[in-house]
Short mmCIF file of C-alpha atoms and ligand atoms in Angstrom, two decimals:
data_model
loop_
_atom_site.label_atom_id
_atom_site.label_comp_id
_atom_site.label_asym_id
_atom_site.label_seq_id
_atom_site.Cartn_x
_atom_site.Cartn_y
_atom_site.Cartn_z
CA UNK A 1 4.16 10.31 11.93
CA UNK A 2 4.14 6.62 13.06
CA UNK A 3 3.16 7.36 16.69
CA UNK A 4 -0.64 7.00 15.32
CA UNK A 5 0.43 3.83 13.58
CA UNK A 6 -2.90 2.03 13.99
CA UNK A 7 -3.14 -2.06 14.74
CA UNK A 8 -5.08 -2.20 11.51
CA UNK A 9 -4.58 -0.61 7.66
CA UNK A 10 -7.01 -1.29 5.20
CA UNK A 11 -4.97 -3.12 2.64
CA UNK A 12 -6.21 -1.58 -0.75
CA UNK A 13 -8.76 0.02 1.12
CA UNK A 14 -11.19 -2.82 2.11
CA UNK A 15 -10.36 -5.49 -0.83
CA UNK A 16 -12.68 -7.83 0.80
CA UNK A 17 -15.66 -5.79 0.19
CA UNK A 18 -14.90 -3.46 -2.26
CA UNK A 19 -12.72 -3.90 -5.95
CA UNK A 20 -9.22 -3.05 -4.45
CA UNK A 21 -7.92 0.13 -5.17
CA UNK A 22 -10.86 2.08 -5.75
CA UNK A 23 -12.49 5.34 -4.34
CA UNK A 24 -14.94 3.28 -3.50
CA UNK A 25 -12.85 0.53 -1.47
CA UNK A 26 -11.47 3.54 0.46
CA UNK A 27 -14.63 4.72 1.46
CA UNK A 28 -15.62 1.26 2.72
CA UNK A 29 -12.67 0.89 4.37
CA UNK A 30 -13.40 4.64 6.17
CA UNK A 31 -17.25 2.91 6.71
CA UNK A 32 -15.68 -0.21 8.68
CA UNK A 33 -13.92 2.18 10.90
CA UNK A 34 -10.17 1.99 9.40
CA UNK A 35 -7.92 4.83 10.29
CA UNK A 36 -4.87 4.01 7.82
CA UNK A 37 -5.21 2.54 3.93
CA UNK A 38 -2.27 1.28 2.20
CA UNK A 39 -3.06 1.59 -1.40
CA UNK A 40 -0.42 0.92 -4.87
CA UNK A 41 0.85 3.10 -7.39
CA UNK A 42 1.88 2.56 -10.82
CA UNK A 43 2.21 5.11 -14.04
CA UNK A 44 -0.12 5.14 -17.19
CA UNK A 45 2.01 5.78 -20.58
CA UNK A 46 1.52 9.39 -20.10
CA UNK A 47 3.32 9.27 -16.81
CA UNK A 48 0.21 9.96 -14.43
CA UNK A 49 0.19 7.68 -10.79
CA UNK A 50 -2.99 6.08 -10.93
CA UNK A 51 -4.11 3.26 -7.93
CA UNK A 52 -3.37 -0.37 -9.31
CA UNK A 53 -2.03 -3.13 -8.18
CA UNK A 54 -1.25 -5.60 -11.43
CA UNK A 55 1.25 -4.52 -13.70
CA UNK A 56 -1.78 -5.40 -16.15
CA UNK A 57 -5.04 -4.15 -16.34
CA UNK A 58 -6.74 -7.30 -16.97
CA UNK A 59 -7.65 -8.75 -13.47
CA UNK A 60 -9.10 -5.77 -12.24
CA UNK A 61 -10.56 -3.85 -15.00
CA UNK A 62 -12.09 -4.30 -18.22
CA UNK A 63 -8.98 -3.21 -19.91
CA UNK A 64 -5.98 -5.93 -20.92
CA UNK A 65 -2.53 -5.89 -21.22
CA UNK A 66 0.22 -3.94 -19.53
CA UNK A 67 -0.76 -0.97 -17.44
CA UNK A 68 2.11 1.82 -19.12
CA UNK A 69 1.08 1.25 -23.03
CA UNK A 70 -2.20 2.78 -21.41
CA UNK A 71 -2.63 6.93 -21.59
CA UNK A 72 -4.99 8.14 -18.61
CA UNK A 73 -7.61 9.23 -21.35
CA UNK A 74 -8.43 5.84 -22.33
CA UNK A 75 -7.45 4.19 -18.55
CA UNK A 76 -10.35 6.35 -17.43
CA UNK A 77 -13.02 4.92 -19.61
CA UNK A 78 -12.25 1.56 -18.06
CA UNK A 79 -14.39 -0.18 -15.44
CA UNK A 80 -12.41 -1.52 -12.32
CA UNK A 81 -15.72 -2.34 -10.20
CA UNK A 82 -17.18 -4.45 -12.27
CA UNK A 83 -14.74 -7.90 -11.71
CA UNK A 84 -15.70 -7.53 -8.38
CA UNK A 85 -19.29 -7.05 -8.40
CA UNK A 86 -21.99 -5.94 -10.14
CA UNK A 87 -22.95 -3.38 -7.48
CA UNK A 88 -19.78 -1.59 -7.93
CA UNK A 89 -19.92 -1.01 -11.77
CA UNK A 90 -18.70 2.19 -12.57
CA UNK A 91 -16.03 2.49 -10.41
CA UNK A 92 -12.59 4.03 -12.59
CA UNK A 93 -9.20 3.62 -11.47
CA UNK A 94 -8.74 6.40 -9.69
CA UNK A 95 -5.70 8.89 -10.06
CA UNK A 96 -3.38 9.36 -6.99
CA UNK A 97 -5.11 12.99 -7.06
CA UNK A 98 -8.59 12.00 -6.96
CA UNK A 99 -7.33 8.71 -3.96
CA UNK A 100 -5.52 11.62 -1.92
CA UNK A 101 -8.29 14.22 -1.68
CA UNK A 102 -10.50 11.11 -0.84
CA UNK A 103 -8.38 9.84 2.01
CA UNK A 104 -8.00 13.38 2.89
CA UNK A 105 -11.43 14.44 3.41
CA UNK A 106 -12.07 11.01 5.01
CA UNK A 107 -9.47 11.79 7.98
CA UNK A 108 -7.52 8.65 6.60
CA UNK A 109 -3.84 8.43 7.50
CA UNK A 110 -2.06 6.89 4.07
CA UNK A 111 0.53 4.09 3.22
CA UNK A 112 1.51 4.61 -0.22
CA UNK A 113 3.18 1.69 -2.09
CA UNK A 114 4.90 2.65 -5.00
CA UNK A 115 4.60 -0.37 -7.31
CA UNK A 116 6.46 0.33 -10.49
CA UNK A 117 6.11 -1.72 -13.52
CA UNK A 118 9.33 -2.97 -13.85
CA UNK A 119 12.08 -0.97 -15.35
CA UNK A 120 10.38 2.06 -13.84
CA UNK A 121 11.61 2.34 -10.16
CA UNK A 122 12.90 6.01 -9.93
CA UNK A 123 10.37 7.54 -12.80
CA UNK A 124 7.41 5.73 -10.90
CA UNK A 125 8.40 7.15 -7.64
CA UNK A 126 9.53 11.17 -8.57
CA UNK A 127 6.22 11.66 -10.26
CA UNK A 128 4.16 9.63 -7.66
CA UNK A 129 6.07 11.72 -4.96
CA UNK A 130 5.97 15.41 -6.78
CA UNK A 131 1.87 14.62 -7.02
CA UNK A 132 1.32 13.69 -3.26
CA UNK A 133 3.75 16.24 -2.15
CA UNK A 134 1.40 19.53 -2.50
CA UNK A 135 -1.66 17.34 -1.34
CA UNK A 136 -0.75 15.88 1.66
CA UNK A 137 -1.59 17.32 4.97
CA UNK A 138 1.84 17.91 7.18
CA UNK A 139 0.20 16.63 10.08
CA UNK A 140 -1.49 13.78 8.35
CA UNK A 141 0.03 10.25 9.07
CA UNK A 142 1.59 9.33 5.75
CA UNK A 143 4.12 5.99 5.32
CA UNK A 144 5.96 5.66 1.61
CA UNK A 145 7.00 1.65 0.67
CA UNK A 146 8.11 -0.28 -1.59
CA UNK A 147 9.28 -3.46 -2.66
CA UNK A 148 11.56 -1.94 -4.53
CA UNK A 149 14.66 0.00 -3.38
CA UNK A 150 15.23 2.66 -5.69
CA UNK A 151 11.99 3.74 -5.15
CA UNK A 152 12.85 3.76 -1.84
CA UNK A 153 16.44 5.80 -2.83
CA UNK A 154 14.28 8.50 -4.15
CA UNK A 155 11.81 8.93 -1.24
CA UNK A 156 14.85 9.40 0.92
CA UNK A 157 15.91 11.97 -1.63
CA UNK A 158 13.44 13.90 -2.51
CA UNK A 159 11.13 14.21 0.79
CA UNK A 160 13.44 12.53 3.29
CA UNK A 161 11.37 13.53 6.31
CA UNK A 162 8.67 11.32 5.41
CA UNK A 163 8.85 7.47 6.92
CA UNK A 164 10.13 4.97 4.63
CA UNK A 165 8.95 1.37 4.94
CA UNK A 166 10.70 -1.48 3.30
CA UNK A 167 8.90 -4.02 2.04
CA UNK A 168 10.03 -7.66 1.73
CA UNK A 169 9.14 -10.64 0.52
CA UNK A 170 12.30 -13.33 0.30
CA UNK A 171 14.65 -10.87 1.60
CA UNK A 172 17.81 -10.62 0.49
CA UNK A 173 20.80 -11.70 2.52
CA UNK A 174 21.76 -7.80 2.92
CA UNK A 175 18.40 -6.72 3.80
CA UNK A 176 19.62 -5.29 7.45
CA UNK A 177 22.31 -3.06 5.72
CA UNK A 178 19.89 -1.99 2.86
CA UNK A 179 17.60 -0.75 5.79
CA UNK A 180 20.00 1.41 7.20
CA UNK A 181 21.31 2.40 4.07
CA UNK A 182 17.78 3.46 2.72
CA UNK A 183 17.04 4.86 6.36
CA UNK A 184 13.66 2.77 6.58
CA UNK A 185 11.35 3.52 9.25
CA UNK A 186 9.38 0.64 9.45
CA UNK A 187 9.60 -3.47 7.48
CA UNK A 188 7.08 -4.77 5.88
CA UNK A 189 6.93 -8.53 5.92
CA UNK A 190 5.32 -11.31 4.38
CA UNK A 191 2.77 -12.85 7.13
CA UNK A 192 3.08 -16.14 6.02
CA UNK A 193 6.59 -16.44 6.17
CA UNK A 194 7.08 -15.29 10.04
CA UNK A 195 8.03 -17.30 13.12
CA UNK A 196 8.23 -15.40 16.53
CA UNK A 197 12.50 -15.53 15.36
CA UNK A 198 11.88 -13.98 12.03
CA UNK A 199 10.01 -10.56 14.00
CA UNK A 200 12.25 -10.49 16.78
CA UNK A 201 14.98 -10.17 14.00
CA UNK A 202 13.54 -7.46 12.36
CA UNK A 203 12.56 -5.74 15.80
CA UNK A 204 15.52 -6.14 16.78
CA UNK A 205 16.75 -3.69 14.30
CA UNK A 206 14.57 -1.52 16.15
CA UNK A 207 12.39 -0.90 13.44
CA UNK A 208 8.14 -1.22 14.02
CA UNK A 209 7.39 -4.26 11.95
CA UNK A 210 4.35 -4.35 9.68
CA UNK A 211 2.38 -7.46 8.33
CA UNK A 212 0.64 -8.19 5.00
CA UNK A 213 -2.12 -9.82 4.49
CA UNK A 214 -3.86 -11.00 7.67
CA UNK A 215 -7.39 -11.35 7.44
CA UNK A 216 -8.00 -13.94 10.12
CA UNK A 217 -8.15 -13.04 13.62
CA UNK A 218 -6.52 -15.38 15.18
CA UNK A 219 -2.82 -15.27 12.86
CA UNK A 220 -3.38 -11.41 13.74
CA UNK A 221 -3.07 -12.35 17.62
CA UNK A 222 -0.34 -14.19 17.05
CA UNK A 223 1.71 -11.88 15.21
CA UNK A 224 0.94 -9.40 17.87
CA UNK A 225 1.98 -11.50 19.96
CA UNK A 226 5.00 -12.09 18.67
CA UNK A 227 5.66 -8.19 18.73
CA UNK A 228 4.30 -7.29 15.19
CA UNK A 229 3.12 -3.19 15.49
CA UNK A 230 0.61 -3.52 12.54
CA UNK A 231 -1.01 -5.77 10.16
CA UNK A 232 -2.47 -4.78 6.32
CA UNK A 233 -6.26 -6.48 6.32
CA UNK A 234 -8.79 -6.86 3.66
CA UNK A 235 -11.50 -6.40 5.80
CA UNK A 236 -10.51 -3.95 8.85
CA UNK A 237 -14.17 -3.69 10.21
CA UNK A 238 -14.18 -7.82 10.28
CA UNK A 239 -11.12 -8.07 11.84
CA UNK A 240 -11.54 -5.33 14.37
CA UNK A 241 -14.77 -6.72 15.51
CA UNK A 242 -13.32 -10.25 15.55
CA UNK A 243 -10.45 -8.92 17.53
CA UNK A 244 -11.87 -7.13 20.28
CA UNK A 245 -9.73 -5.35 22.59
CA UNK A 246 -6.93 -6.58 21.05
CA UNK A 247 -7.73 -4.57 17.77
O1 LIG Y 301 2.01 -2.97 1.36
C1 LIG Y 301 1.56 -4.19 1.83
C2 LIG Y 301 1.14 -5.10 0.70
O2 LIG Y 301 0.21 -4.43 -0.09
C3 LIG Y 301 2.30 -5.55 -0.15
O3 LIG Y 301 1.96 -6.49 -1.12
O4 LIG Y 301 1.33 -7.22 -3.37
O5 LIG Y 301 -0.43 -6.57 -1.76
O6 LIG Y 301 1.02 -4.83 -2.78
P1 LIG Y 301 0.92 -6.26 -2.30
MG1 LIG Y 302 0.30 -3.09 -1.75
#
């Protein structure tokens, strides 16, 4: 699954040049040549996982206020393309269905962050998980995540076979054991906050260590450099092209 863990992921599809979290930002990010997206999913009231990133709707959508007192019916008339641009109004906030079969007819391996509004760790992941489940190709690259680890519980439960990354922020003092506890398969880190000690720690666990957000070229070097497997970008085509060879 992680053996065609590419350099680059489009980090909610190509947020630099499309409204994050979008079909439409997925497609751009398939245009600029990405071969992974890491999108974020959250539940409406009625308990469908829709791509968002906000625990509100009011940044990126026309809507306001928080994103589960919201039923798809009425999520759906919202526009989330039109904060971004005006050449991108229209675009809906798509439902994990209608992301997947996207991503799948695109060729697009997936990194699915499961961002529950809080309270709603285990609900946010069983239903997100029970949706992809059917969808998902067995032989498509797919990475689960989360900040949050009893979303991360659950993944282990209920499709254990699929990688597991942890994501972190501040971690705790415990992260190492929560790792292994949780089985993760890859960490997630913070770019900002890494030194060339802070990845060989986590590599150390002998985990691939991912990077969010790099968009400049030459941080992405560096944590390369410094033994990082993968970094999340807002603009993958940019930062290939700006990378070269070491894309
Ligand atoms: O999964 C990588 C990255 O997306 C985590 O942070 O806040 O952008 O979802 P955030
Ligand atoms: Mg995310």
């Amino acid at each position: 699954m992680l053996s065609t863990l590419p350099r680059l992921i489009g980090h909610r599809g190509a947020k630099e040049n499309a409204p994050e979290n979008t079909l439409a930002s997925i497609r751009e990010a398939a245009r600029q040549g990405a071969r992974w997206v890491e999108v974020d999913v959250m539940l409406t009231r009625d308990q469908c996982p829709v791509l968002i990133h906000d625990d509100t709707l009011d940044r990126t959508t026309t809507g306001t206020g928080p994103v589960p007192l919201m039923d798809l019916a009425d999520l759906q008339q919202l526009d989330a393309g039109r904060w971004f641009d005006a050449g991108f109004v229209g675009e809906r906030v798509p439902t994990l269905e209608e992301a997947v079969a996207l991503i799948r007819d695109l060729g697009l391996g997936l990194n699915l962050e499961i961002k529950p509004y809080p309270g709603q760790e285990e609900i946010t992941a069983e239903v997100a998980l029970n949706s992809l489940r059917p969808l998902w190709p067995s032989d498509r690259p797919l990475l689960l995540s989360s900040f949050e680890v009893p979303c991360l519980e659950v993944a282990q439960r209920l499709w254990p076979e699929i990688p597991r990354g942890y994501l972190l922020w501040d971690p705790p003092a415990d992260w190492a054991a929560i790792a292994d506890r949780i089985g993760a398969a890859t960490l997630n880190v913070d770019q900002k906050r890494q030194t060339a000690d802070s990845v060989a720690e986590y590599r150390a666990t002998g985990r691939p260590v991912l990077s969010y957000t790099v968009n400049d070229a030459g941080r992405a070097r560096t944590l390369f450099g410094w033994g990082v497997s993968a970094v999340f970008t807002d603009a993958p085509g940019r930062l290939a092209r700006e990378l070269g060879a070491d894309a």
